CSV table of C-alpha atoms in Angstrom, one decimal:
chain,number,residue,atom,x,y,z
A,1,UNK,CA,2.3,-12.8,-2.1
A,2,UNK,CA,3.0,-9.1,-1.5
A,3,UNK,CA,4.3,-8.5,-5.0
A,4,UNK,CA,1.1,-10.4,-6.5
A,5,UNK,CA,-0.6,-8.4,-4.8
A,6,UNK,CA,0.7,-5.1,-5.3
A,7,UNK,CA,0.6,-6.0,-9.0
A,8,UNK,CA,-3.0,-6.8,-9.2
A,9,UNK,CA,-3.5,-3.4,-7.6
A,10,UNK,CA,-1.6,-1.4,-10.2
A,11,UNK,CA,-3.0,-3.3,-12.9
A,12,UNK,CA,-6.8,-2.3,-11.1
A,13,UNK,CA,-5.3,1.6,-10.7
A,14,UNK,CA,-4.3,1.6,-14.1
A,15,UNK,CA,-7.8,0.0,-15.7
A,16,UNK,CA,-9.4,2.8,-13.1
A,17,UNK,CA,-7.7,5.3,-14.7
A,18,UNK,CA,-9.1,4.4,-18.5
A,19,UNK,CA,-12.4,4.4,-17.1
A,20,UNK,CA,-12.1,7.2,-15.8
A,21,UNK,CA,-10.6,8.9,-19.1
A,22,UNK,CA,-13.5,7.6,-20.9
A,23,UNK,CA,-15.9,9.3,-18.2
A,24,UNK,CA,-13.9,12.3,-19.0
A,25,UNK,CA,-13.9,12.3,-22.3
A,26,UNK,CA,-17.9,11.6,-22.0
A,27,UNK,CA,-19.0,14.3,-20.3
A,28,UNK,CA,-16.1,17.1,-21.8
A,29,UNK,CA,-18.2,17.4,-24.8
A,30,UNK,CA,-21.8,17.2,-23.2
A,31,UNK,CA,-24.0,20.2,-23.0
A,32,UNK,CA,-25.4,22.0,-19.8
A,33,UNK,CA,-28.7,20.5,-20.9
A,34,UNK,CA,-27.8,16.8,-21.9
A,35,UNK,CA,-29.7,13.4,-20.4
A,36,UNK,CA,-26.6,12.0,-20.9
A,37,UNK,CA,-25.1,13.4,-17.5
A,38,UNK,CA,-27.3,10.0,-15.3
A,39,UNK,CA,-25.3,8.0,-17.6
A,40,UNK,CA,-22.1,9.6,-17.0
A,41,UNK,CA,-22.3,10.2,-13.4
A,42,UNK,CA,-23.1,6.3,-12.8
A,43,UNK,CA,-20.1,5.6,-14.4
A,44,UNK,CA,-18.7,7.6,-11.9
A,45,UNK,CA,-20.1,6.1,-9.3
A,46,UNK,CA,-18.8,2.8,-10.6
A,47,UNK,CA,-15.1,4.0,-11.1
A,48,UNK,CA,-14.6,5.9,-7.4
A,49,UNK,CA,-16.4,2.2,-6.0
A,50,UNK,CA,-14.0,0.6,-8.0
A,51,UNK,CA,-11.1,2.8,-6.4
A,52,UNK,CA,-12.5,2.1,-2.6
A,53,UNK,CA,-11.9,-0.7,-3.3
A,54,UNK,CA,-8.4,-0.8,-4.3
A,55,UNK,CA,-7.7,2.3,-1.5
A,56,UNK,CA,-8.8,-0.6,1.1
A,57,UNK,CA,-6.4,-3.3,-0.6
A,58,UNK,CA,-3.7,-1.0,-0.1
A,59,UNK,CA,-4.4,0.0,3.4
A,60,UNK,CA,-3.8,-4.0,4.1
A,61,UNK,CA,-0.9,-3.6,2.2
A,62,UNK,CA,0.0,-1.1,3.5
A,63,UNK,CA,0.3,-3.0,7.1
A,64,UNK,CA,2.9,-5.6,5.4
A,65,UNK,CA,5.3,-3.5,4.0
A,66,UNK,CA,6.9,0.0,3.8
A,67,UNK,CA,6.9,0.0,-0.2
A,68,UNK,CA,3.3,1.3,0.3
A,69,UNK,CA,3.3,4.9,1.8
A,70,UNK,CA,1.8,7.7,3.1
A,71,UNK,CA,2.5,9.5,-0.7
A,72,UNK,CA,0.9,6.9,-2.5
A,73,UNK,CA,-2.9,6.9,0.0
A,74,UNK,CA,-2.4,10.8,-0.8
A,75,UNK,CA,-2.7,10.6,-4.3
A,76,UNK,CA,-5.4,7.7,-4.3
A,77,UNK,CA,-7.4,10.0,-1.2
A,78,UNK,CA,-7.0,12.9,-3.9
A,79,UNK,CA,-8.3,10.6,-6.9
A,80,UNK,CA,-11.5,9.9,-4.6
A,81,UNK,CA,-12.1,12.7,-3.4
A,82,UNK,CA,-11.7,14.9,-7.3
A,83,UNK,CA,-14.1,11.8,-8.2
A,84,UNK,CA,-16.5,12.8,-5.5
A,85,UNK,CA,-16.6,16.8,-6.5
A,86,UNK,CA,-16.4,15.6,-10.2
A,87,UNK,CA,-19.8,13.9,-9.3
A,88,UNK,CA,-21.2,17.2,-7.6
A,89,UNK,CA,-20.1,19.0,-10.5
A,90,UNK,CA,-22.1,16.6,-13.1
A,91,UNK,CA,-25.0,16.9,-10.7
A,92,UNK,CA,-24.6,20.9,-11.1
A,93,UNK,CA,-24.4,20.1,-14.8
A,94,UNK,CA,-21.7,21.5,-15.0
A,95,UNK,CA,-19.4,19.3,-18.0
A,96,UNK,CA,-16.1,22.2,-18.0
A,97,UNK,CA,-15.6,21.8,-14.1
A,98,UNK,CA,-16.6,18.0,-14.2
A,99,UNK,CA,-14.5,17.1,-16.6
A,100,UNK,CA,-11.4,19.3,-15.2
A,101,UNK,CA,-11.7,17.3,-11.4
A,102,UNK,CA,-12.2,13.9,-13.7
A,103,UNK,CA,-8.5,14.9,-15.1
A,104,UNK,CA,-7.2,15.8,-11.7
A,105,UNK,CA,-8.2,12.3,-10.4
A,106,UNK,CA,-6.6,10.0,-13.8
A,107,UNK,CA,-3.4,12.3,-12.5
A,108,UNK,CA,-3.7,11.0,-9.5
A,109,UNK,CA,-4.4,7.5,-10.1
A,110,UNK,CA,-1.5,7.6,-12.5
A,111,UNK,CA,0.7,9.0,-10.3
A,112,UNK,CA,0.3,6.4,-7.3
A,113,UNK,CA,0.4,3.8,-10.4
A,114,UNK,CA,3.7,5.0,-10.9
A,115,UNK,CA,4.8,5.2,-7.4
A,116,UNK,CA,3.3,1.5,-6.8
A,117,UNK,CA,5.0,0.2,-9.7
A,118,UNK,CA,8.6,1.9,-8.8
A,119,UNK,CA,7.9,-0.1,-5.2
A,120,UNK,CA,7.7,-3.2,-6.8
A,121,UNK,CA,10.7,-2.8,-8.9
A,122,UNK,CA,12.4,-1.9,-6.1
A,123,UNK,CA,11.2,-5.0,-3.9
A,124,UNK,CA,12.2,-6.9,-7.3
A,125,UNK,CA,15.5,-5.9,-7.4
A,126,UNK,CA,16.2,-6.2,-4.0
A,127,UNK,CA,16.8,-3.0,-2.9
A,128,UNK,CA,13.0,-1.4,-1.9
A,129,UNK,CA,11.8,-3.7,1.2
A,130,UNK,CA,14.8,-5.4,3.2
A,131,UNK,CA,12.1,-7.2,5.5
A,132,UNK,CA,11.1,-6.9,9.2
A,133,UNK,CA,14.4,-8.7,10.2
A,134,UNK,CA,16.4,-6.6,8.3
A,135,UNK,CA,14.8,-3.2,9.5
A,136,UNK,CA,15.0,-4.7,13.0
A,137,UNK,CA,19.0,-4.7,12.8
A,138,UNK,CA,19.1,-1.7,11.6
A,139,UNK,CA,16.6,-0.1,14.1
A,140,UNK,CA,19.0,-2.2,16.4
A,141,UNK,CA,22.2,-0.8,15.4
A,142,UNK,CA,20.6,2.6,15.0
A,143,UNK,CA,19.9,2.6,18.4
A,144,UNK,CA,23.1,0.7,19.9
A,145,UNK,CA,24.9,4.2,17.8
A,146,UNK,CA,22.2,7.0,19.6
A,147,UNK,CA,23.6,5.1,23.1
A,148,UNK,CA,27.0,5.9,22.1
A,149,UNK,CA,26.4,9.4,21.2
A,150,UNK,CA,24.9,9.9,24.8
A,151,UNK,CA,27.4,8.4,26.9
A,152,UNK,CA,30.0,10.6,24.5
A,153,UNK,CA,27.7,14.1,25.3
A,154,UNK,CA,28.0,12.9,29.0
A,155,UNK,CA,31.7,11.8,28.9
A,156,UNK,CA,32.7,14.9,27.7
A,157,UNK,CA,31.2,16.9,30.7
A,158,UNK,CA,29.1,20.9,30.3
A,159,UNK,CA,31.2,24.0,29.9
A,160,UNK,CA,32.2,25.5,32.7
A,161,UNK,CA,32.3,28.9,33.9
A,162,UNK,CA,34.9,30.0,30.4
A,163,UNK,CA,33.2,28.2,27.8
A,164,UNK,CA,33.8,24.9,26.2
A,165,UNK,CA,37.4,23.5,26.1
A,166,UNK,CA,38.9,22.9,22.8
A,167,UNK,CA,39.1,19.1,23.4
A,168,UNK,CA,35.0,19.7,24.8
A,169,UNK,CA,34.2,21.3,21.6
A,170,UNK,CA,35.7,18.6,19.1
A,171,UNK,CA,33.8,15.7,20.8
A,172,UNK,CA,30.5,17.9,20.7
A,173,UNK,CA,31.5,18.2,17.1
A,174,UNK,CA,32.0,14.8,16.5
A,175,UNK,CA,29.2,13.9,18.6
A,176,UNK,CA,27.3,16.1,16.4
A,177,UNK,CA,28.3,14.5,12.9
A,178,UNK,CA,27.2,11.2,14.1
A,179,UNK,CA,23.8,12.3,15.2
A,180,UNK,CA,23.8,13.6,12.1
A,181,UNK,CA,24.3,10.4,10.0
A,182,UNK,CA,22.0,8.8,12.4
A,183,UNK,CA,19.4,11.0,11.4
A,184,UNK,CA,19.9,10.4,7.3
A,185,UNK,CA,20.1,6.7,8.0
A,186,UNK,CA,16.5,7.1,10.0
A,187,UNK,CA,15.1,8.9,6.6
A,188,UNK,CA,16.4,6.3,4.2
Protein backbone atom coordinates (compact mmCIF):
# COMPACT_ATOMS: atom_id res chain seq x y z
CA UNK A 1 0.00 0.00 0.00
CA UNK A 2 3.01 2.16 0.79
CA UNK A 3 4.77 1.43 -2.47
CA UNK A 4 1.39 2.20 -4.43
CA UNK A 5 1.37 4.90 -2.98
CA UNK A 6 4.63 6.35 -3.10
CA UNK A 7 4.38 5.45 -6.84
CA UNK A 8 1.29 7.36 -7.59
CA UNK A 9 3.11 10.29 -6.00
CA UNK A 10 6.19 10.16 -8.21
CA UNK A 11 4.17 9.60 -11.14
CA UNK A 12 1.95 13.11 -9.87
CA UNK A 13 5.70 14.91 -9.17
CA UNK A 14 6.76 13.90 -12.41
CA UNK A 15 3.43 15.01 -14.50
CA UNK A 16 3.96 18.38 -12.15
CA UNK A 17 7.00 18.87 -13.41
CA UNK A 18 5.87 18.83 -17.37
CA UNK A 19 3.40 21.24 -16.43
CA UNK A 20 5.41 23.12 -15.07
CA UNK A 21 7.98 23.08 -18.06
CA UNK A 22 5.31 24.06 -20.32
CA UNK A 23 4.45 27.15 -17.90
CA UNK A 24 8.03 27.85 -18.39
CA UNK A 25 8.48 27.54 -21.59
CA UNK A 26 5.06 29.85 -21.95
CA UNK A 27 5.94 32.68 -20.31
CA UNK A 28 10.17 32.57 -21.27
CA UNK A 29 9.26 33.95 -24.62
CA UNK A 30 6.40 36.43 -23.56
CA UNK A 31 6.87 40.16 -23.61
CA UNK A 32 6.74 42.69 -20.52
CA UNK A 33 3.52 43.80 -22.11
CA UNK A 34 1.74 40.41 -23.12
CA UNK A 35 -2.19 39.44 -22.00
CA UNK A 36 -0.93 36.17 -22.11
CA UNK A 37 0.70 36.50 -18.43
CA UNK A 38 -3.54 35.70 -16.69
CA UNK A 39 -3.22 32.73 -18.70
CA UNK A 40 0.10 31.70 -17.62
CA UNK A 41 -0.04 32.61 -14.13
CA UNK A 42 -3.40 30.33 -13.71
CA UNK A 43 -1.57 27.62 -14.90
CA UNK A 44 0.53 28.39 -12.15
CA UNK A 45 -1.79 28.44 -9.78
CA UNK A 46 -3.05 25.13 -11.00
CA UNK A 47 0.47 23.36 -10.91
CA UNK A 48 1.67 24.63 -7.11
CA UNK A 49 -2.32 23.41 -6.12
CA UNK A 50 -1.48 20.40 -7.81
CA UNK A 51 1.89 20.10 -5.77
CA UNK A 52 -0.05 20.89 -2.22
CA UNK A 53 -1.48 18.39 -2.87
CA UNK A 54 1.02 15.78 -3.32
CA UNK A 55 3.34 17.73 -0.43
CA UNK A 56 0.25 16.72 1.88
CA UNK A 57 0.29 12.96 0.47
CA UNK A 58 3.76 12.75 1.48
CA UNK A 59 3.50 14.26 4.82
CA UNK A 60 1.06 11.04 5.51
CA UNK A 61 3.63 9.15 4.09
CA UNK A 62 5.84 10.45 5.59
CA UNK A 63 4.28 9.17 9.10
CA UNK A 64 4.50 5.32 7.73
CA UNK A 65 7.88 5.08 6.77
CA UNK A 66 11.44 6.44 6.90
CA UNK A 67 11.94 6.18 2.96
CA UNK A 68 10.22 9.59 2.93
CA UNK A 69 12.49 12.31 4.49
CA UNK A 70 13.29 15.47 5.65
CA UNK A 71 15.44 16.00 2.04
CA UNK A 72 12.76 15.09 -0.07
CA UNK A 73 9.78 17.92 1.92
CA UNK A 74 12.96 20.30 1.24
CA UNK A 75 12.96 20.07 -2.21
CA UNK A 76 9.08 19.89 -2.72
CA UNK A 77 8.92 23.09 0.10
CA UNK A 78 11.54 24.70 -2.41
CA UNK A 79 9.39 23.73 -5.64
CA UNK A 80 6.32 25.59 -3.87
CA UNK A 81 7.69 28.14 -2.69
CA UNK A 82 9.96 29.17 -6.36
CA UNK A 83 6.27 28.48 -7.76
CA UNK A 84 4.88 31.07 -5.38
CA UNK A 85 7.75 33.96 -6.27
CA UNK A 86 7.46 32.64 -9.96
CA UNK A 87 3.77 33.80 -9.61
CA UNK A 88 4.86 37.28 -8.00
CA UNK A 89 7.28 37.57 -10.65
CA UNK A 90 4.48 37.05 -13.55
CA UNK A 91 2.38 39.48 -11.64
CA UNK A 92 5.48 42.04 -11.83
CA UNK A 93 5.48 41.03 -15.47
CA UNK A 94 8.40 40.13 -15.25
CA UNK A 95 8.94 36.74 -17.95
CA UNK A 96 13.21 36.52 -17.45
CA UNK A 97 12.87 36.21 -13.52
CA UNK A 98 9.52 34.23 -13.86
CA UNK A 99 10.60 31.87 -15.99
CA UNK A 100 14.25 31.44 -14.03
CA UNK A 101 12.17 30.52 -10.43
CA UNK A 102 9.67 28.22 -12.86
CA UNK A 103 13.24 26.28 -13.68
CA UNK A 104 14.33 26.28 -10.05
CA UNK A 105 11.07 24.58 -9.02
CA UNK A 106 10.97 21.55 -12.18
CA UNK A 107 14.72 21.06 -10.40
CA UNK A 108 13.22 20.61 -7.55
CA UNK A 109 10.37 18.54 -8.31
CA UNK A 110 12.76 16.37 -10.29
CA UNK A 111 15.01 16.04 -7.68
CA UNK A 112 12.53 14.72 -4.92
CA UNK A 113 11.18 12.56 -8.00
CA UNK A 114 14.47 11.05 -7.97
CA UNK A 115 14.96 10.72 -4.31
CA UNK A 116 11.25 9.13 -4.10
CA UNK A 117 11.89 6.89 -6.73
CA UNK A 118 15.55 5.60 -5.30
CA UNK A 119 13.21 5.01 -1.93
CA UNK A 120 11.10 2.77 -3.61
CA UNK A 121 13.77 0.78 -5.15
CA UNK A 122 15.24 0.46 -2.13
CA UNK A 123 11.96 -0.71 -0.26
CA UNK A 124 11.73 -3.04 -3.49
CA UNK A 125 14.84 -4.60 -3.13
CA UNK A 126 14.67 -5.04 0.36
CA UNK A 127 17.21 -3.02 1.56
CA UNK A 128 15.46 0.77 2.07
CA UNK A 129 12.68 0.21 4.93
CA UNK A 130 13.32 -2.93 7.33
CA UNK A 131 9.94 -2.20 9.11
CA UNK A 132 9.02 -0.93 12.63
CA UNK A 133 9.93 -4.44 14.10
CA UNK A 134 13.09 -4.45 12.54
CA UNK A 135 14.11 -0.81 13.61
CA UNK A 136 12.82 -1.73 17.00
CA UNK A 137 15.63 -4.50 17.39
CA UNK A 138 17.96 -2.49 16.35
CA UNK A 139 16.96 0.52 18.44
CA UNK A 140 16.90 -2.45 21.03
CA UNK A 141 20.30 -3.77 20.55
CA UNK A 142 21.55 -0.19 20.01
CA UNK A 143 20.68 0.60 23.25
CA UNK A 144 21.47 -2.92 25.21
CA UNK A 145 25.41 -1.85 23.45
CA UNK A 146 25.22 2.19 24.94
CA UNK A 147 24.49 0.17 28.53
CA UNK A 148 27.57 -1.63 28.06
CA UNK A 149 29.67 1.20 27.14
CA UNK A 150 28.50 2.89 30.47
CA UNK A 151 28.96 0.23 32.90
CA UNK A 152 32.66 -0.20 30.95
CA UNK A 153 33.36 3.94 31.58
CA UNK A 154 32.28 3.30 35.23
CA UNK A 155 34.12 -0.13 35.64
CA UNK A 156 37.21 1.29 34.61
CA UNK A 157 37.11 3.99 37.45
CA UNK A 158 38.51 8.32 36.91
CA UNK A 159 42.16 9.01 36.87
CA UNK A 160 43.62 9.68 39.78
CA UNK A 161 45.89 12.12 41.06
CA UNK A 162 48.90 10.83 38.07
CA UNK A 163 46.81 10.52 35.17
CA UNK A 164 45.09 7.65 33.54
CA UNK A 165 46.67 4.10 33.94
CA UNK A 166 47.71 2.36 30.91
CA UNK A 167 45.15 -0.43 31.46
CA UNK A 168 42.46 2.91 32.22
CA UNK A 169 43.45 4.37 29.03
CA UNK A 170 42.89 1.24 26.66
CA UNK A 171 39.32 0.58 28.05
CA UNK A 172 38.49 4.40 27.44
CA UNK A 173 39.90 3.67 24.05
CA UNK A 174 37.99 0.81 23.51
CA UNK A 175 35.08 2.31 25.13
CA UNK A 176 35.53 5.01 22.73
CA UNK A 177 35.61 2.85 19.35
CA UNK A 178 32.35 1.41 20.34
CA UNK A 179 30.60 4.54 20.95
CA UNK A 180 31.88 5.23 17.85
CA UNK A 181 30.26 2.39 15.80
CA UNK A 182 27.21 3.08 17.77
CA UNK A 183 27.04 6.36 16.45
CA UNK A 184 27.44 5.22 12.47
CA UNK A 185 24.93 2.46 13.15
CA UNK A 186 22.44 5.47 14.63
CA UNK A 187 23.11 7.47 11.09
CA UNK A 188 22.52 4.47 8.78
Amino acid sequence: QIVNEMRRQVQNLLDLSKNQEEVKDETSTMESNSQRFRDAARKQQETREGLSSVASAMTELSKKSFAVGPELGREVGNAMKQMSDAMEQMEARNPGESSRRQREAMGSMNRAAMMMQGALDGMQSGQGQMGMAGLMGRLGKMAGDQQGINEGTQAAGAPGENGMTSEQMATYGRLAGQQGEGRESLQE
